[in-house]
Coordinates of C-alpha atoms and ligand atoms in Angstrom, one line a residue:
X1 CA -13.6 90.1 102.8
X2 CA -14.0 91.5 99.3
X3 CA -10.9 93.7 99.7
X4 CA -8.9 90.6 100.9
X5 CA -10.0 88.6 97.9
X6 CA -9.1 91.5 95.6
X7 CA -5.6 91.9 97.1
X8 CA -5.0 88.1 96.8
X9 CA -6.1 88.2 93.2
X10 CA -3.8 91.2 92.5
X11 CA -0.9 89.3 94.2
X12 CA -1.6 86.2 92.1
X13 CA -1.6 88.3 89.0
X14 CA 1.7 90.0 89.9
X15 CA 3.3 86.6 90.5
X16 CA 2.1 85.2 87.2
X17 CA 3.5 88.2 85.3
X18 CA 6.8 88.0 87.2
X19 CA 7.0 84.2 86.5
X20 CA 6.3 84.8 82.8
X21 CA 8.9 87.5 82.6
X22 CA 11.5 85.2 84.3
X23 CA 10.8 82.5 81.8
X24 CA 11.1 85.0 78.9
X25 CA 14.5 86.2 80.3
X26 CA 15.7 82.6 80.4
X27 CA 14.4 81.8 77.0
X28 CA 16.1 84.8 75.6
X29 CA 19.6 83.7 76.6
X30 CA 19.3 80.7 74.4
X31 CA 18.5 83.0 71.5
X32 CA 20.9 85.4 69.7
X33 CA 22.0 88.3 71.9
X34 CA 20.4 90.8 69.4
X35 CA 16.9 89.3 69.7
X36 CA 17.4 89.2 73.5
X37 CA 17.4 92.9 74.0
X38 CA 14.5 93.2 71.6
X39 CA 12.5 90.6 73.4
X40 CA 13.2 92.1 76.8
X41 CA 11.9 95.4 75.7
X42 CA 8.5 94.0 74.6
X43 CA 5.7 95.0 77.0
X44 CA 3.9 92.0 78.5
X45 CA 0.2 92.1 79.3
X46 CA -0.4 93.9 82.5
X47 CA 3.3 95.0 82.7
X48 CA 4.5 98.4 81.8
X49 CA 8.2 99.0 81.2
X50 CA 9.4 102.2 82.8
X51 CA 13.0 103.4 82.6
X52 CA 15.5 101.1 84.4
X53 CA 15.6 101.8 88.1
X54 CA 18.7 103.3 89.6
X55 CA 20.8 101.5 92.3
X56 CA 18.8 102.9 95.2
X57 CA 15.4 102.2 93.6
X58 CA 16.6 98.6 92.9
X59 CA 17.7 98.2 96.5
X60 CA 14.3 99.5 97.6
X61 CA 12.5 97.0 95.3
X62 CA 14.7 94.2 96.7
X63 CA 13.9 95.1 100.3
X64 CA 10.2 95.3 99.4
X65 CA 10.4 91.9 97.8
X66 CA 12.1 90.4 100.9
X67 CA 9.4 91.9 103.2
X68 CA 6.7 90.4 101.0
X69 CA 8.4 87.0 101.1
X70 CA 8.7 87.2 104.9
X71 CA 4.9 88.0 105.1
X72 CA 3.7 85.2 102.9
X73 CA 6.4 82.6 103.5
X74 CA 7.4 82.7 99.8
X75 CA 10.6 81.1 98.3
X76 CA 13.9 82.7 99.4
X77 CA 15.8 84.8 96.9
X78 CA 18.8 83.1 95.3
X79 CA 21.1 86.1 96.0
X80 CA 24.3 84.1 96.1
X81 CA 24.5 80.7 94.3
X82 CA 27.3 78.1 94.2
X83 CA 27.1 76.2 91.0
X84 CA 29.1 72.9 91.2
X85 CA 29.0 72.2 87.4
X86 CA 31.4 69.3 87.6
X87 CA 32.2 66.6 90.1
X88 CA 35.4 65.6 88.4
X89 CA 38.7 66.5 90.1
X90 CA 42.4 65.8 89.6
X91 CA 43.0 65.9 93.4
X92 CA 42.0 63.3 96.0
X93 CA 41.5 65.2 99.2
X94 CA 40.5 62.7 101.9
X95 CA 37.7 64.9 103.3
X96 CA 36.2 66.0 100.0
X97 CA 32.5 66.6 100.4
X98 CA 31.6 67.0 96.7
X99 CA 33.0 63.8 95.2
X100 CA 33.1 62.4 91.7
X101 CA 29.8 60.6 91.8
X102 CA 29.0 61.5 88.1
X103 CA 31.0 62.7 85.1
X104 CA 28.0 64.8 83.9
X105 CA 28.4 68.4 82.8
X106 CA 25.5 70.4 81.2
X107 CA 26.0 71.6 77.7
X108 CA 27.2 75.2 77.8
X109 CA 24.0 76.7 76.4
X110 CA 21.9 74.9 78.9
X111 CA 24.1 76.1 81.8
X112 CA 23.7 79.6 80.4
X113 CA 19.9 79.2 80.3
X114 CA 19.9 78.2 83.9
X115 CA 22.1 81.1 85.0
X116 CA 19.8 83.5 83.2
X117 CA 16.8 82.1 85.1
X118 CA 18.7 82.6 88.4
X119 CA 19.5 86.1 87.4
X120 CA 15.8 86.8 86.7
X121 CA 15.0 85.3 90.1
X122 CA 17.3 87.8 91.9
X123 CA 20.8 86.3 91.8
X124 CA 23.6 88.8 92.4
X125 CA 26.6 86.6 93.0
X126 CA 27.6 83.3 91.3
X127 CA 30.4 81.1 92.4
X128 CA 31.6 78.3 90.1
X129 CA 32.9 75.3 91.9
X130 CA 33.4 71.6 91.6
X131 CA 35.1 69.2 91.5
X132 CA 37.8 71.2 89.8
X133 CA 36.2 73.8 87.5
X134 CA 39.3 74.2 85.3
X135 CA 39.3 70.5 84.3
X136 CA 36.4 70.9 81.8
X137 CA 37.8 71.9 78.4
X138 CA 41.0 73.1 80.1
X139 CA 39.3 76.1 81.7
X140 CA 37.4 77.2 78.5
X141 CA 34.1 76.1 79.9
X142 CA 34.3 78.0 83.1
X143 CA 35.9 81.0 81.3
X144 CA 32.9 81.2 79.0
X145 CA 30.5 81.0 81.9
X146 CA 32.4 83.7 83.8
X147 CA 32.3 85.9 80.7
X148 CA 28.6 85.3 80.2
X149 CA 27.7 86.1 83.8
X150 CA 29.7 89.4 83.9
X151 CA 29.4 90.7 80.4
X152 CA 25.9 89.5 79.4
X153 CA 24.0 89.0 82.7
X154 CA 26.0 91.9 84.4
X155 CA 26.1 90.1 87.7
X156 CA 27.8 92.2 90.4
X157 CA 30.0 89.3 91.5
X158 CA 31.5 86.3 89.7
X159 CA 33.9 84.0 91.5
X160 CA 35.5 80.6 91.2
X161 CA 36.8 78.2 93.8
X162 CA 39.6 76.0 92.4
X163 CA 42.5 73.9 93.6
X164 CA 44.6 76.1 91.3
X165 CA 46.6 73.3 89.7
X166 CA 45.1 73.6 86.1
X167 CA 45.1 77.4 85.8
X168 CA 47.5 78.9 83.3
X169 CA 48.4 82.6 82.5
X170 CA 46.5 82.6 79.2
X171 CA 43.3 82.1 81.1
X172 CA 43.8 85.4 83.0
X173 CA 44.6 87.2 79.7
X174 CA 41.4 85.9 78.1
X175 CA 38.9 85.9 81.0
X176 CA 40.5 87.7 84.0
X177 CA 38.6 90.9 83.3
X178 CA 35.3 89.1 83.9
X179 CA 36.2 87.5 87.2
X180 CA 35.8 89.3 90.5
X181 CA 37.3 86.8 92.9
X182 CA 39.5 83.7 92.5
X183 CA 39.5 81.5 95.6
X184 CA 42.3 78.9 95.9
X185 CA 42.1 76.0 98.3
X186 CA 45.1 75.6 100.5
X187 CA 45.1 73.7 103.8
X188 CA 48.7 73.8 104.7
X189 CA 52.0 75.6 103.9
X190 CA 53.8 72.3 104.7
X191 CA 53.9 70.3 101.5
X192 CA 54.1 67.0 103.4
X193 CA 50.8 67.8 105.1
X194 CA 49.2 68.6 101.7
X195 CA 50.3 65.3 100.4
X196 CA 48.9 63.6 103.5
X197 CA 45.5 65.3 102.9
X198 CA 45.5 64.4 99.3
X199 CA 45.8 68.0 98.0
X200 CA 48.4 67.4 95.3
X201 CA 49.2 65.7 92.1
X202 CA 52.5 63.9 91.6
X203 CA 55.5 66.2 92.1
X204 CA 53.7 69.5 91.6
X205 CA 54.1 71.8 94.6
X206 CA 50.8 73.1 95.8
X207 CA 52.3 76.0 97.8
X208 CA 54.6 77.2 95.0
X209 CA 51.6 77.2 92.7
X210 CA 49.6 79.2 95.1
X211 CA 52.2 82.0 95.1
X212 CA 52.3 82.0 91.3
X213 CA 48.5 82.4 91.2
X214 CA 48.6 85.1 93.8
X215 CA 50.9 87.1 91.5
X216 CA 48.7 86.6 88.4
X217 CA 45.7 87.8 90.4
X218 CA 47.7 91.0 91.0
X219 CA 48.8 91.3 87.4
X220 CA 45.3 90.8 86.0
X221 CA 43.3 92.6 88.7
X222 CA 41.4 89.7 90.1
X223 CA 40.7 89.6 93.9
X224 CA 42.5 86.7 95.5
X225 CA 41.0 84.6 98.2
X226 CA 42.2 81.5 100.1
X227 CA 40.0 78.7 101.4
X228 CA 41.3 76.3 104.1
X229 CA 39.6 73.2 105.6
X230 CA 40.8 72.7 109.2
X231 CA 41.2 69.0 109.9
X232 CA 43.3 66.6 112.1
X233 CA 46.4 67.1 110.0
X234 CA 46.6 70.9 110.0
X235 CA 44.8 71.9 113.2
X236 CA 48.1 72.6 115.1
X237 CA 49.6 74.7 112.3
X238 CA 50.5 78.4 112.6
X239 CA 49.7 80.0 109.3
X240 CA 49.8 83.6 110.4
X241 CA 52.9 84.7 108.5
X242 CA 52.2 83.0 105.2
X243 CA 48.6 84.2 105.1
X244 CA 49.7 87.8 105.9
X245 CA 52.4 87.6 103.2
X246 CA 49.9 86.4 100.6
X247 CA 47.4 89.1 101.7
X248 CA 44.1 87.7 100.3
X249 CA 40.9 89.7 100.4
X250 CA 39.4 86.9 102.4
X251 CA 40.7 83.8 104.1
X252 CA 37.7 81.4 104.6
X253 CA 38.4 78.8 107.3
X254 CA 36.1 75.8 107.3
X255 CA 35.8 73.1 109.9
X256 CA 36.0 69.7 108.3
X257 CA 32.5 68.5 107.7
X258 CA 30.9 65.0 107.2
X259 CA 28.2 64.6 104.5
X260 CA 26.7 61.2 104.2
X261 CA 26.9 59.7 100.7
X262 CA 29.9 62.0 99.9
X263 CA 32.6 61.5 102.5
X264 CA 31.0 59.1 104.9
X265 CA 28.4 56.4 105.0
X266 CA 28.0 53.3 102.9
X267 CA 27.5 55.1 99.6
X268 CA 30.2 57.7 100.2
X269 CA 33.3 57.8 98.0
X270 CA 35.5 59.0 101.0
X271 CA 35.9 58.1 104.6
X272 CA 36.6 61.4 106.3
X273 CA 36.1 60.4 109.9
X274 CA 39.8 60.4 110.6
X275 CA 40.0 64.1 109.5
X276 CA 37.4 65.3 111.9
X277 CA 38.2 67.8 114.7
X278 CA 36.2 68.9 117.7
X279 CA 34.5 72.3 117.9
X280 CA 37.1 73.2 120.7
X281 CA 40.0 72.4 118.4
X282 CA 38.5 74.5 115.7
X283 CA 38.1 77.4 118.2
X284 CA 41.8 77.0 119.2
X285 CA 42.9 77.3 115.6
X286 CA 40.8 80.4 115.1
X287 CA 42.1 81.9 118.3
X288 CA 45.7 81.3 117.1
X289 CA 44.9 83.3 114.0
X290 CA 42.8 86.1 115.5
X291 CA 45.2 88.8 114.3
X292 CA 44.5 87.9 110.6
X293 CA 41.9 90.5 109.8
X294 CA 40.6 88.9 106.6
X295 CA 39.8 85.5 108.4
X296 CA 36.2 84.4 107.9
X297 CA 35.5 81.4 110.1
X298 CA 32.9 78.8 109.2
X299 CA 31.8 76.1 111.6
X300 CA 29.9 73.0 110.6
X301 CA 26.6 74.5 111.7
X302 CA 27.0 77.6 109.6
X303 CA 28.1 75.6 106.6
X304 CA 25.2 73.1 106.5
X305 CA 22.2 75.2 105.5
X306 CA 23.5 78.7 104.7
X307 CA 24.7 77.9 101.1
X308 CA 22.6 77.6 98.0
X309 CA 24.3 74.7 96.2
X310 CA 23.4 73.7 92.6
X311 CA 24.7 70.4 91.4
X312 CA 25.8 69.4 87.9
X313 CA 22.1 69.0 86.8
X314 CA 21.2 72.4 88.3
X315 CA 19.4 70.8 91.2
X316 CA 19.5 72.5 94.6
X317 CA 21.2 70.3 97.2
X318 CA 19.5 70.2 100.6
X319 CA 22.1 69.4 103.3
X320 CA 19.9 69.9 106.4
X321 CA 19.7 66.2 107.1
X322 CA 23.4 65.7 106.9
X323 CA 23.4 64.4 103.3
X324 CA 22.8 66.1 99.9
X325 CA 19.2 65.6 98.8
X326 CA 18.5 67.1 95.4
X327 CA 15.5 69.1 94.3
X328 CA 14.2 68.9 90.8
X329 CA 16.3 70.8 88.2
X330 CA 15.6 74.5 87.8
X331 CA 15.7 73.8 84.1
X332 CA 12.6 71.6 84.4
X333 CA 10.5 73.3 87.1
X334 CA 11.9 76.9 87.4
X335 CA 13.9 78.5 90.2
X336 CA 11.0 79.2 92.5
X337 CA 9.7 75.7 92.6
X338 CA 13.2 74.1 93.0
X339 CA 14.4 76.5 95.7
X340 CA 11.6 75.5 98.0
X341 CA 13.5 72.2 98.5
X342 CA 16.9 73.7 99.0
X343 CA 16.8 73.8 102.8
X344 CA 18.4 77.2 102.5
X345 CA 18.4 79.3 105.7
X346 CA 18.5 82.9 104.4
X347 CA 18.8 84.3 108.0
X348 CA 21.9 82.1 108.6
X349 CA 23.3 83.2 105.3
X350 CA 23.1 86.8 106.4
X351 CA 24.3 86.0 109.9
X352 CA 27.5 84.3 108.6
X353 CA 28.2 87.4 106.5
X354 CA 27.2 85.8 103.2
X355 CA 26.6 89.3 101.8
X356 CA 29.8 91.3 101.6
X357 CA 31.7 93.6 99.2
X358 CA 31.9 91.1 96.4
X359 CA 32.5 93.2 93.3
X360 CA 36.1 93.9 92.6
X361 CA 35.2 97.4 91.4
X362 CA 33.9 98.1 94.9
X363 CA 36.9 96.7 96.8
X364 CA 39.3 99.5 96.0
X365 CA 42.2 97.1 96.0
X366 CA 45.7 98.2 95.5
X367 CA 46.5 95.5 92.9
Ligands
LIG401 S1 40.4 69.8 95.3 FE1 38.3 70.1 96.1 S2 37.0 68.9 94.7 FE2 39.1 68.2 94.4 S3 39.2 66.4 95.8 FE3 40.0 68.2 96.9 S4 38.2 69.0 98.0 FE4 37.4 67.6 96.4

């Protein structure tokens, strides 16, 4: 009994120290970079700084932490996070499931503070998404976040999902070195289908733009990825040739998904029912493209609870009930308290291949 009480006390103390350190990390990012390293090097009560662990020691610590969490049902680690910092978009895709319900965007320094908190809680990969991430300050906002995450937080993987329409070459020159992966959404290589879906703006050709972006990714050494949502208008299409020619590192193929309050239901801004396809139709599409080695399929079931989604207020969105229910903001209650309400299924995340080679330095790409 006494031993049990002692070990519980030791566990509680370790958690308190770890939480204190997480808060200190987060606070530091809002201070000058110089004071940051000084603060991080200060010893905390009960915590002794040893030399930084090497990669294998770090992996060992991570595994140990995962085992501990499994034992006491603690919060999952936010290994890979999708931060939808804006809901605004210049496209009007009919099935969009993250719609323009607000125009709020956090101030840059607050967003950085939240990202530092996530890093302290174990984040290794950040993906910036929207809305359209390049709308805010014409790409400067996302550029500064990308730079911060790679240069200052030293995250192994920093990526963006974009419709591509607002990206210009200057952006690659200024920020390309900090970006591991750029994913561009493209659902069809037939421009008429893109127009039907709503992926387009005026006379700009989405497919031509895709090719231009592919070339810039080569020129500026950014791994190129394509995301496609399979729906009633593209489900019969054969994309084999075009995808092979573009040669992305990954082709993520999603099944069109309904989320109440977003693209269906009374308070939804879209009505995506007419875009839905059956599981069998989705399987037929996958089968038609089985020779594309970079294809990563994602059915509705896999999508719903295997992503950690942060909204524009840095609240985790829980999609397990078919709508997006927000937690409190990590900026107010911390990562550990907020993530308990995320509905995140860590096992499904691993099962769907959520962890992969995501640093461009490890991809050994022939740019
Ligand atoms: S480009 Fe993305 S965020 Fe914009 S409307 Fe289409 S699906 Fe929604």
